[in-house]
Amino acid sequence: MKKLAILPLVAVLSLSIFSGNKAEAAINNKPGDIIITKSTAGSGIVGHSGIYIDTTHILHTSGWKSEPYPRVLTESEWHDRYAQSKVVRPDSSTIGSKAAEKAKYYFKGKTIPYKITSNPTNITNIYCSELVWYSYYKAGKTFKTRNSSGNFYQPTDLVTPYNFIDSANVDYNNFSFIDNTW
């Protein structure tokens, strides 16, 4: 008798724990969310970034020979490639939606070659964090970064993926961490 009473309780507890973990891991992403990973490095830059263009698709440019131009990945494809990621979101959903629209307009399906350059407003060539930065720039939000003196300015040189997860930059630009765990 006791074994029968315990079995349903174990099943209910197992379901609750599984459901709880699944719910805790789930993020309701929004257009304009910026996703950054530390799971890659190349050309002297650590990390990689992309922008959500809707709730489940990320636009990025990898620089891989097999993907020379900007490309859309599903969340699953992103996480299969880049196991560890953080997500930041603008406090204004309007600006996030505008940035997602600008990302689609300027980069989705375009043949813009990958190349790291030192002018983020010139998109003759594009790299991952420049794609994200430029999408916000064209949406009317200049994501400013700190210089070595601690002053914030519009980047005129390299924009790195880690610029988007620097706590001071996040706060200054009115963004928030949605997922801040590697």
C-alpha positions as protocol buffer text, in pm:
chain_id: "A"
residue {
  index: 1
  type: MET
  ca { x: 0 y: 0 z: 0 }
}
residue {
  index: 2
  type: LYS
  ca { x: 271 y: 248 z: 92 }
}
residue {
  index: 3
  type: LYS
  ca { x: 454 y: 192 z: -238 }
}
residue {
  index: 4
  type: LEU
  ca { x: 142 y: 284 z: -436 }
}
residue {
  index: 5
  type: ALA
  ca { x: 93 y: 608 z: -239 }
}
residue {
  index: 6
  type: ILE
  ca { x: 456 y: 714 z: -285 }
}
residue {
  index: 7
  type: LEU
  ca { x: 473 y: 648 z: -660 }
}
residue {
  index: 8
  type: PRO
  ca { x: 218 y: 916 z: -764 }
}
residue {
  index: 9
  type: LEU
  ca { x: 382 y: 1165 z: -526 }
}
residue {
  index: 10
  type: VAL
  ca { x: 725 y: 1102 z: -685 }
}
residue {
  index: 11
  type: ALA
  ca { x: 574 y: 1146 z: -1033 }
}
residue {
  index: 12
  type: VAL
  ca { x: 410 y: 1477 z: -935 }
}
residue {
  index: 13
  type: LEU
  ca { x: 731 y: 1606 z: -774 }
}
residue {
  index: 14
  type: SER
  ca { x: 935 y: 1505 z: -1080 }
}
residue {
  index: 15
  type: LEU
  ca { x: 696 y: 1687 z: -1312 }
}
residue {
  index: 16
  type: SER
  ca { x: 700 y: 1997 z: -1093 }
}
residue {
  index: 17
  type: ILE
  ca { x: 1078 y: 2008 z: -1082 }
}
residue {
  index: 18
  type: PHE
  ca { x: 1109 y: 1950 z: -1457 }
}
residue {
  index: 19
  type: SER
  ca { x: 845 y: 2211 z: -1537 }
}
residue {
  index: 20
  type: GLY
  ca { x: 1002 y: 2454 z: -1292 }
}
residue {
  index: 21
  type: ASN
  ca { x: 1347 y: 2420 z: -1446 }
}
residue {
  index: 22
  type: LYS
  ca { x: 1207 y: 2456 z: -1795 }
}
residue {
  index: 23
  type: ALA
  ca { x: 1012 y: 2770 z: -1699 }
}
residue {
  index: 24
  type: GLU
  ca { x: 1315 y: 2922 z: -1523 }
}
residue {
  index: 25
  type: ALA
  ca { x: 1534 y: 2866 z: -1829 }
}
residue {
  index: 26
  type: ALA
  ca { x: 1281 y: 3009 z: -2072 }
}
residue {
  index: 27
  type: ILE
  ca { x: 1318 y: 3372 z: -2174 }
}
residue {
  index: 28
  type: ASN
  ca { x: 1044 y: 3550 z: -2358 }
}
residue {
  index: 29
  type: ASN
  ca { x: 1267 y: 3726 z: -2607 }
}
residue {
  index: 30
  type: LYS
  ca { x: 1151 y: 4041 z: -2780 }
}
residue {
  index: 31
  type: PRO
  ca { x: 1250 y: 4203 z: -3108 }
}
residue {
  index: 32
  type: GLY
  ca { x: 1560 y: 4411 z: -3047 }
}
residue {
  index: 33
  type: ASP
  ca { x: 1702 y: 4193 z: -2769 }
}
residue {
  index: 34
  type: ILE
  ca { x: 2078 y: 4168 z: -2807 }
}
residue {
  index: 35
  type: ILE
  ca { x: 2236 y: 3827 z: -2754 }
}
residue {
  index: 36
  type: ILE
  ca { x: 2607 y: 3797 z: -2675 }
}
residue {
  index: 37
  type: THR
  ca { x: 2816 y: 3484 z: -2638 }
}
residue {
  index: 38
  type: LYS
  ca { x: 3163 y: 3418 z: -2507 }
}
residue {
  index: 39
  type: SER
  ca { x: 3171 y: 3084 z: -2689 }
}
residue {
  index: 40
  type: THR
  ca { x: 3381 y: 3217 z: -2975 }
}
residue {
  index: 41
  type: ALA
  ca { x: 3671 y: 3446 z: -3061 }
}
residue {
  index: 42
  type: GLY
  ca { x: 3820 y: 3560 z: -3385 }
}
residue {
  index: 43
  type: SER
  ca { x: 4029 y: 3837 z: -3538 }
}
residue {
  index: 44
  type: GLY
  ca { x: 4131 y: 3950 z: -3191 }
}
residue {
  index: 45
  type: ILE
  ca { x: 3773 y: 3999 z: -3070 }
}
residue {
  index: 46
  type: VAL
  ca { x: 3629 y: 3784 z: -2793 }
}
residue {
  index: 47
  type: GLY
  ca { x: 3263 y: 3698 z: -2818 }
}
residue {
  index: 48
  type: HIS
  ca { x: 2992 y: 3721 z: -3077 }
}
residue {
  index: 49
  type: SER
  ca { x: 2661 y: 3909 z: -3093 }
}
residue {
  index: 50
  type: GLY
  ca { x: 2331 y: 3912 z: -3275 }
}
residue {
  index: 51
  type: ILE
  ca { x: 1995 y: 4085 z: -3260 }
}
residue {
  index: 52
  type: TYR
  ca { x: 1653 y: 3929 z: -3224 }
}
residue {
  index: 53
  type: ILE
  ca { x: 1443 y: 4030 z: -3524 }
}
residue {
  index: 54
  type: ASP
  ca { x: 1138 y: 3862 z: -3375 }
}
residue {
  index: 55
  type: THR
  ca { x: 1078 y: 3645 z: -3069 }
}
residue {
  index: 56
  type: THR
  ca { x: 1263 y: 3338 z: -3201 }
}
residue {
  index: 57
  type: HIS
  ca { x: 1502 y: 3451 z: -3477 }
}
residue {
  index: 58
  type: ILE
  ca { x: 1843 y: 3613 z: -3446 }
}
residue {
  index: 59
  type: LEU
  ca { x: 2019 y: 3809 z: -3721 }
}
residue {
  index: 60
  type: HIS
  ca { x: 2398 y: 3797 z: -3709 }
}
residue {
  index: 61
  type: THR
  ca { x: 2704 y: 3776 z: -3928 }
}
residue {
  index: 62
  type: SER
  ca { x: 2958 y: 3510 z: -3840 }
}
residue {
  index: 63
  type: GLY
  ca { x: 3249 y: 3570 z: -4073 }
}
residue {
  index: 64
  type: TRP
  ca { x: 3263 y: 3200 z: -4152 }
}
residue {
  index: 65
  type: LYS
  ca { x: 3363 y: 3116 z: -4509 }
}
residue {
  index: 66
  type: SER
  ca { x: 3044 y: 2910 z: -4538 }
}
residue {
  index: 67
  type: GLU
  ca { x: 2842 y: 3217 z: -4424 }
}
residue {
  index: 68
  type: PRO
  ca { x: 3007 y: 3523 z: -4573 }
}
residue {
  index: 69
  type: TYR
  ca { x: 2700 y: 3747 z: -4532 }
}
residue {
  index: 70
  type: PRO
  ca { x: 2445 y: 3831 z: -4260 }
}
residue {
  index: 71
  type: ARG
  ca { x: 2218 y: 3538 z: -4180 }
}
residue {
  index: 72
  type: VAL
  ca { x: 1914 y: 3458 z: -3967 }
}
residue {
  index: 73
  type: LEU
  ca { x: 1939 y: 3177 z: -3711 }
}
residue {
  index: 74
  type: THR
  ca { x: 1669 y: 3028 z: -3494 }
}
residue {
  index: 75
  type: GLU
  ca { x: 1729 y: 3036 z: -3118 }
}
residue {
  index: 76
  type: SER
  ca { x: 1800 y: 2663 z: -3133 }
}
residue {
  index: 77
  type: GLU
  ca { x: 2060 y: 2709 z: -3405 }
}
residue {
  index: 78
  type: TRP
  ca { x: 2222 y: 2991 z: -3207 }
}
residue {
  index: 79
  type: HIS
  ca { x: 2242 y: 2784 z: -2888 }
}
residue {
  index: 80
  type: ASP
  ca { x: 2369 y: 2479 z: -3078 }
}
residue {
  index: 81
  type: ARG
  ca { x: 2661 y: 2693 z: -3197 }
}
residue {
  index: 82
  type: TYR
  ca { x: 2709 y: 2917 z: -2895 }
}
residue {
  index: 83
  type: ALA
  ca { x: 2637 y: 2735 z: -2571 }
}
residue {
  index: 84
  type: GLN
  ca { x: 2690 y: 3029 z: -2339 }
}
residue {
  index: 85
  type: SER
  ca { x: 2503 y: 3354 z: -2404 }
}
residue {
  index: 86
  type: LYS
  ca { x: 2373 y: 3662 z: -2227 }
}
residue {
  index: 87
  type: VAL
  ca { x: 2081 y: 3880 z: -2334 }
}
residue {
  index: 88
  type: VAL
  ca { x: 2024 y: 4252 z: -2288 }
}
residue {
  index: 89
  type: ARG
  ca { x: 1711 y: 4446 z: -2374 }
}
residue {
  index: 90
  type: PRO
  ca { x: 1641 y: 4815 z: -2417 }
}
residue {
  index: 91
  type: ASP
  ca { x: 1409 y: 4954 z: -2152 }
}
residue {
  index: 92
  type: SER
  ca { x: 1194 y: 5087 z: -2438 }
}
residue {
  index: 93
  type: SER
  ca { x: 1022 y: 4810 z: -2634 }
}
residue {
  index: 94
  type: THR
  ca { x: 950 y: 5068 z: -2906 }
}
residue {
  index: 95
  type: ILE
  ca { x: 1321 y: 5129 z: -2968 }
}
residue {
  index: 96
  type: GLY
  ca { x: 1387 y: 4753 z: -2959 }
}
residue {
  index: 97
  type: SER
  ca { x: 1119 y: 4692 z: -3223 }
}
residue {
  index: 98
  type: LYS
  ca { x: 1258 y: 4975 z: -3437 }
}
residue {
  index: 99
  type: ALA
  ca { x: 1611 y: 4831 z: -3411 }
}
residue {
  index: 100
  type: ALA
  ca { x: 1483 y: 4487 z: -3514 }
}
residue {
  index: 101
  type: GLU
  ca { x: 1309 y: 4643 z: -3817 }
}
residue {
  index: 102
  type: LYS
  ca { x: 1626 y: 4833 z: -3911 }
}
residue {
  index: 103
  type: ALA
  ca { x: 1830 y: 4512 z: -3876 }
}
residue {
  index: 104
  type: LYS
  ca { x: 1596 y: 4339 z: -4121 }
}
residue {
  index: 105
  type: TYR
  ca { x: 1594 y: 4636 z: -4358 }
}
residue {
  index: 106
  type: TYR
  ca { x: 1970 y: 4687 z: -4373 }
}
residue {
  index: 107
  type: PHE
  ca { x: 2103 y: 4333 z: -4327 }
}
residue {
  index: 108
  type: LYS
  ca { x: 1855 y: 4048 z: -4374 }
}
residue {
  index: 109
  type: GLY
  ca { x: 1922 y: 3875 z: -4706 }
}
residue {
  index: 110
  type: LYS
  ca { x: 2190 y: 4130 z: -4801 }
}
residue {
  index: 111
  type: THR
  ca { x: 2530 y: 4042 z: -4945 }
}
residue {
  index: 112
  type: ILE
  ca { x: 2739 y: 4264 z: -4722 }
}
residue {
  index: 113
  type: PRO
  ca { x: 3080 y: 4100 z: -4674 }
}
residue {
  index: 114
  type: TYR
  ca { x: 3216 y: 4032 z: -4329 }
}
residue {
  index: 115
  type: LYS
  ca { x: 3511 y: 4246 z: -4232 }
}
residue {
  index: 116
  type: ILE
  ca { x: 3610 y: 4413 z: -3909 }
}
residue {
  index: 117
  type: THR
  ca { x: 3643 y: 4784 z: -3972 }
}
residue {
  index: 118
  type: SER
  ca { x: 3697 y: 5090 z: -3759 }
}
residue {
  index: 119
  type: ASN
  ca { x: 3395 y: 5298 z: -3863 }
}
residue {
  index: 120
  type: PRO
  ca { x: 3066 y: 5159 z: -3728 }
}
residue {
  index: 121
  type: THR
  ca { x: 2856 y: 5396 z: -3943 }
}
residue {
  index: 122
  type: ASN
  ca { x: 2999 y: 5258 z: -4269 }
}
residue {
  index: 123
  type: ILE
  ca { x: 2831 y: 4930 z: -4362 }
}
residue {
  index: 124
  type: THR
  ca { x: 3015 y: 4856 z: -4686 }
}
residue {
  index: 125
  type: ASN
  ca { x: 3150 y: 4565 z: -4481 }
}
residue {
  index: 126
  type: ILE
  ca { x: 3000 y: 4443 z: -4154 }
}
residue {
  index: 127
  type: TYR
  ca { x: 3091 y: 4241 z: -3846 }
}
residue {
  index: 128
  type: CYS
  ca { x: 2865 y: 4102 z: -3574 }
}
residue {
  index: 129
  type: SER
  ca { x: 2863 y: 4376 z: -3311 }
}
residue {
  index: 130
  type: GLU
  ca { x: 2864 y: 4649 z: -3575 }
}
residue {
  index: 131
  type: LEU
  ca { x: 2547 y: 4495 z: -3723 }
}
residue {
  index: 132
  type: VAL
  ca { x: 2377 y: 4520 z: -3383 }
}
residue {
  index: 133
  type: TRP
  ca { x: 2511 y: 4868 z: -3307 }
}
residue {
  index: 134
  type: TYR
  ca { x: 2413 y: 5002 z: -3652 }
}
residue {
  index: 135
  type: SER
  ca { x: 2060 y: 4863 z: -3622 }
}
residue {
  index: 136
  type: TYR
  ca { x: 2011 y: 5066 z: -3304 }
}
residue {
  index: 137
  type: TYR
  ca { x: 2187 y: 5368 z: -3454 }
}
residue {
  index: 138
  type: LYS
  ca { x: 1944 y: 5372 z: -3749 }
}
residue {
  index: 139
  type: ALA
  ca { x: 1653 y: 5326 z: -3508 }
}
residue {
  index: 140
  type: GLY
  ca { x: 1754 y: 5653 z: -3338 }
}
residue {
  index: 141
  type: LYS
  ca { x: 1941 y: 5502 z: -3043 }
}
residue {
  index: 142
  type: THR
  ca { x: 2316 y: 5551 z: -3037 }
}
residue {
  index: 143
  type: PHE
  ca { x: 2454 y: 5290 z: -2798 }
}
residue {
  index: 144
  type: LYS
  ca { x: 2738 y: 5478 z: -2633 }
}
residue {
  index: 145
  type: THR
  ca { x: 3042 y: 5310 z: -2482 }
}
residue {
  index: 146
  type: ARG
  ca { x: 3292 y: 5408 z: -2214 }
}
residue {
  index: 147
  type: ASN
  ca { x: 3642 y: 5516 z: -2296 }
}
residue {
  index: 148
  type: SER
  ca { x: 3941 y: 5457 z: -2070 }
}
residue {
  index: 149
  type: SER
  ca { x: 3861 y: 5779 z: -1878 }
}
residue {
  index: 150
  type: GLY
  ca { x: 3511 y: 5651 z: -1801 }
}
residue {
  index: 151
  type: ASN
  ca { x: 3336 y: 5900 z: -2032 }
}
residue {
  index: 152
  type: PHE
  ca { x: 3059 y: 5781 z: -2264 }
}
residue {
  index: 153
  type: TYR
  ca { x: 3081 y: 5855 z: -2634 }
}
residue {
  index: 154
  type: GLN
  ca { x: 2951 y: 5741 z: -2971 }
}
residue {
  index: 155
  type: PRO
  ca { x: 3201 y: 5485 z: -3094 }
}
residue {
  index: 156
  type: THR
  ca { x: 3406 y: 5604 z: -3388 }
}
residue {
  index: 157
  type: ASP
  ca { x: 3614 y: 5290 z: -3403 }
}
residue {
  index: 158
  type: LEU
  ca { x: 3561 y: 4926 z: -3310 }
}
residue {
  index: 159
  type: VAL
  ca { x: 3241 y: 4812 z: -3138 }
}
residue {
  index: 160
  type: THR
  ca { x: 3289 y: 4478 z: -2961 }
}
residue {
  index: 161
  type: PRO
  ca { x: 3031 y: 4224 z: -2844 }
}
residue {
  index: 162
  type: TYR
  ca { x: 3138 y: 4285 z: -2484 }
}
residue {
  index: 163
  type: ASN
  ca { x: 3046 y: 4655 z: -2517 }
}
residue {
  index: 164
  type: PHE
  ca { x: 2684 y: 4535 z: -2495 }
}
residue {
  index: 165
  type: ILE
  ca { x: 2734 y: 4354 z: -2163 }
}
residue {
  index: 166
  type: ASP
  ca { x: 2954 y: 4606 z: -1984 }
}
residue {
  index: 167
  type: SER
  ca { x: 2732 y: 4693 z: -1684 }
}
residue {
  index: 168
  type: ALA
  ca { x: 2808 y: 5066 z: -1703 }
}
residue {
  index: 169
  type: ASN
  ca { x: 2723 y: 5073 z: -2076 }
}
residue {
  index: 170
  type: VAL
  ca { x: 2403 y: 4876 z: -2016 }
}
residue {
  index: 171
  type: ASP
  ca { x: 2289 y: 5118 z: -1744 }
}
residue {
  index: 172
  type: TYR
  ca { x: 2395 y: 5436 z: -1926 }
}
residue {
  index: 173
  type: ASN
  ca { x: 2210 y: 5335 z: -2245 }
}
residue {
  index: 174
  type: ASN
  ca { x: 1890 y: 5234 z: -2061 }
}
residue {
  index: 175
  type: PHE
  ca { x: 1917 y: 4863 z: -2127 }
}
residue {
  index: 176
  type: SER
  ca { x: 1868 y: 4580 z: -1878 }
}
residue {
  index: 177
  type: PHE
  ca { x: 2007 y: 4230 z: -1846 }
}
residue {
  index: 178
  type: ILE
  ca { x: 1742 y: 3971 z: -1926 }
}
residue {
  index: 179
  type: ASP
  ca { x: 1981 y: 3680 z: -1889 }
}
residue {
  index: 180
  type: ASN
  ca { x: 2312 y: 3760 z: -1723 }
}
residue {
  index: 181
  type: THR
  ca { x: 2444 y: 3408 z: -1671 }
}
residue {
  index: 182
  type: TRP
  ca { x: 2695 y: 3239 z: -1891 }
}
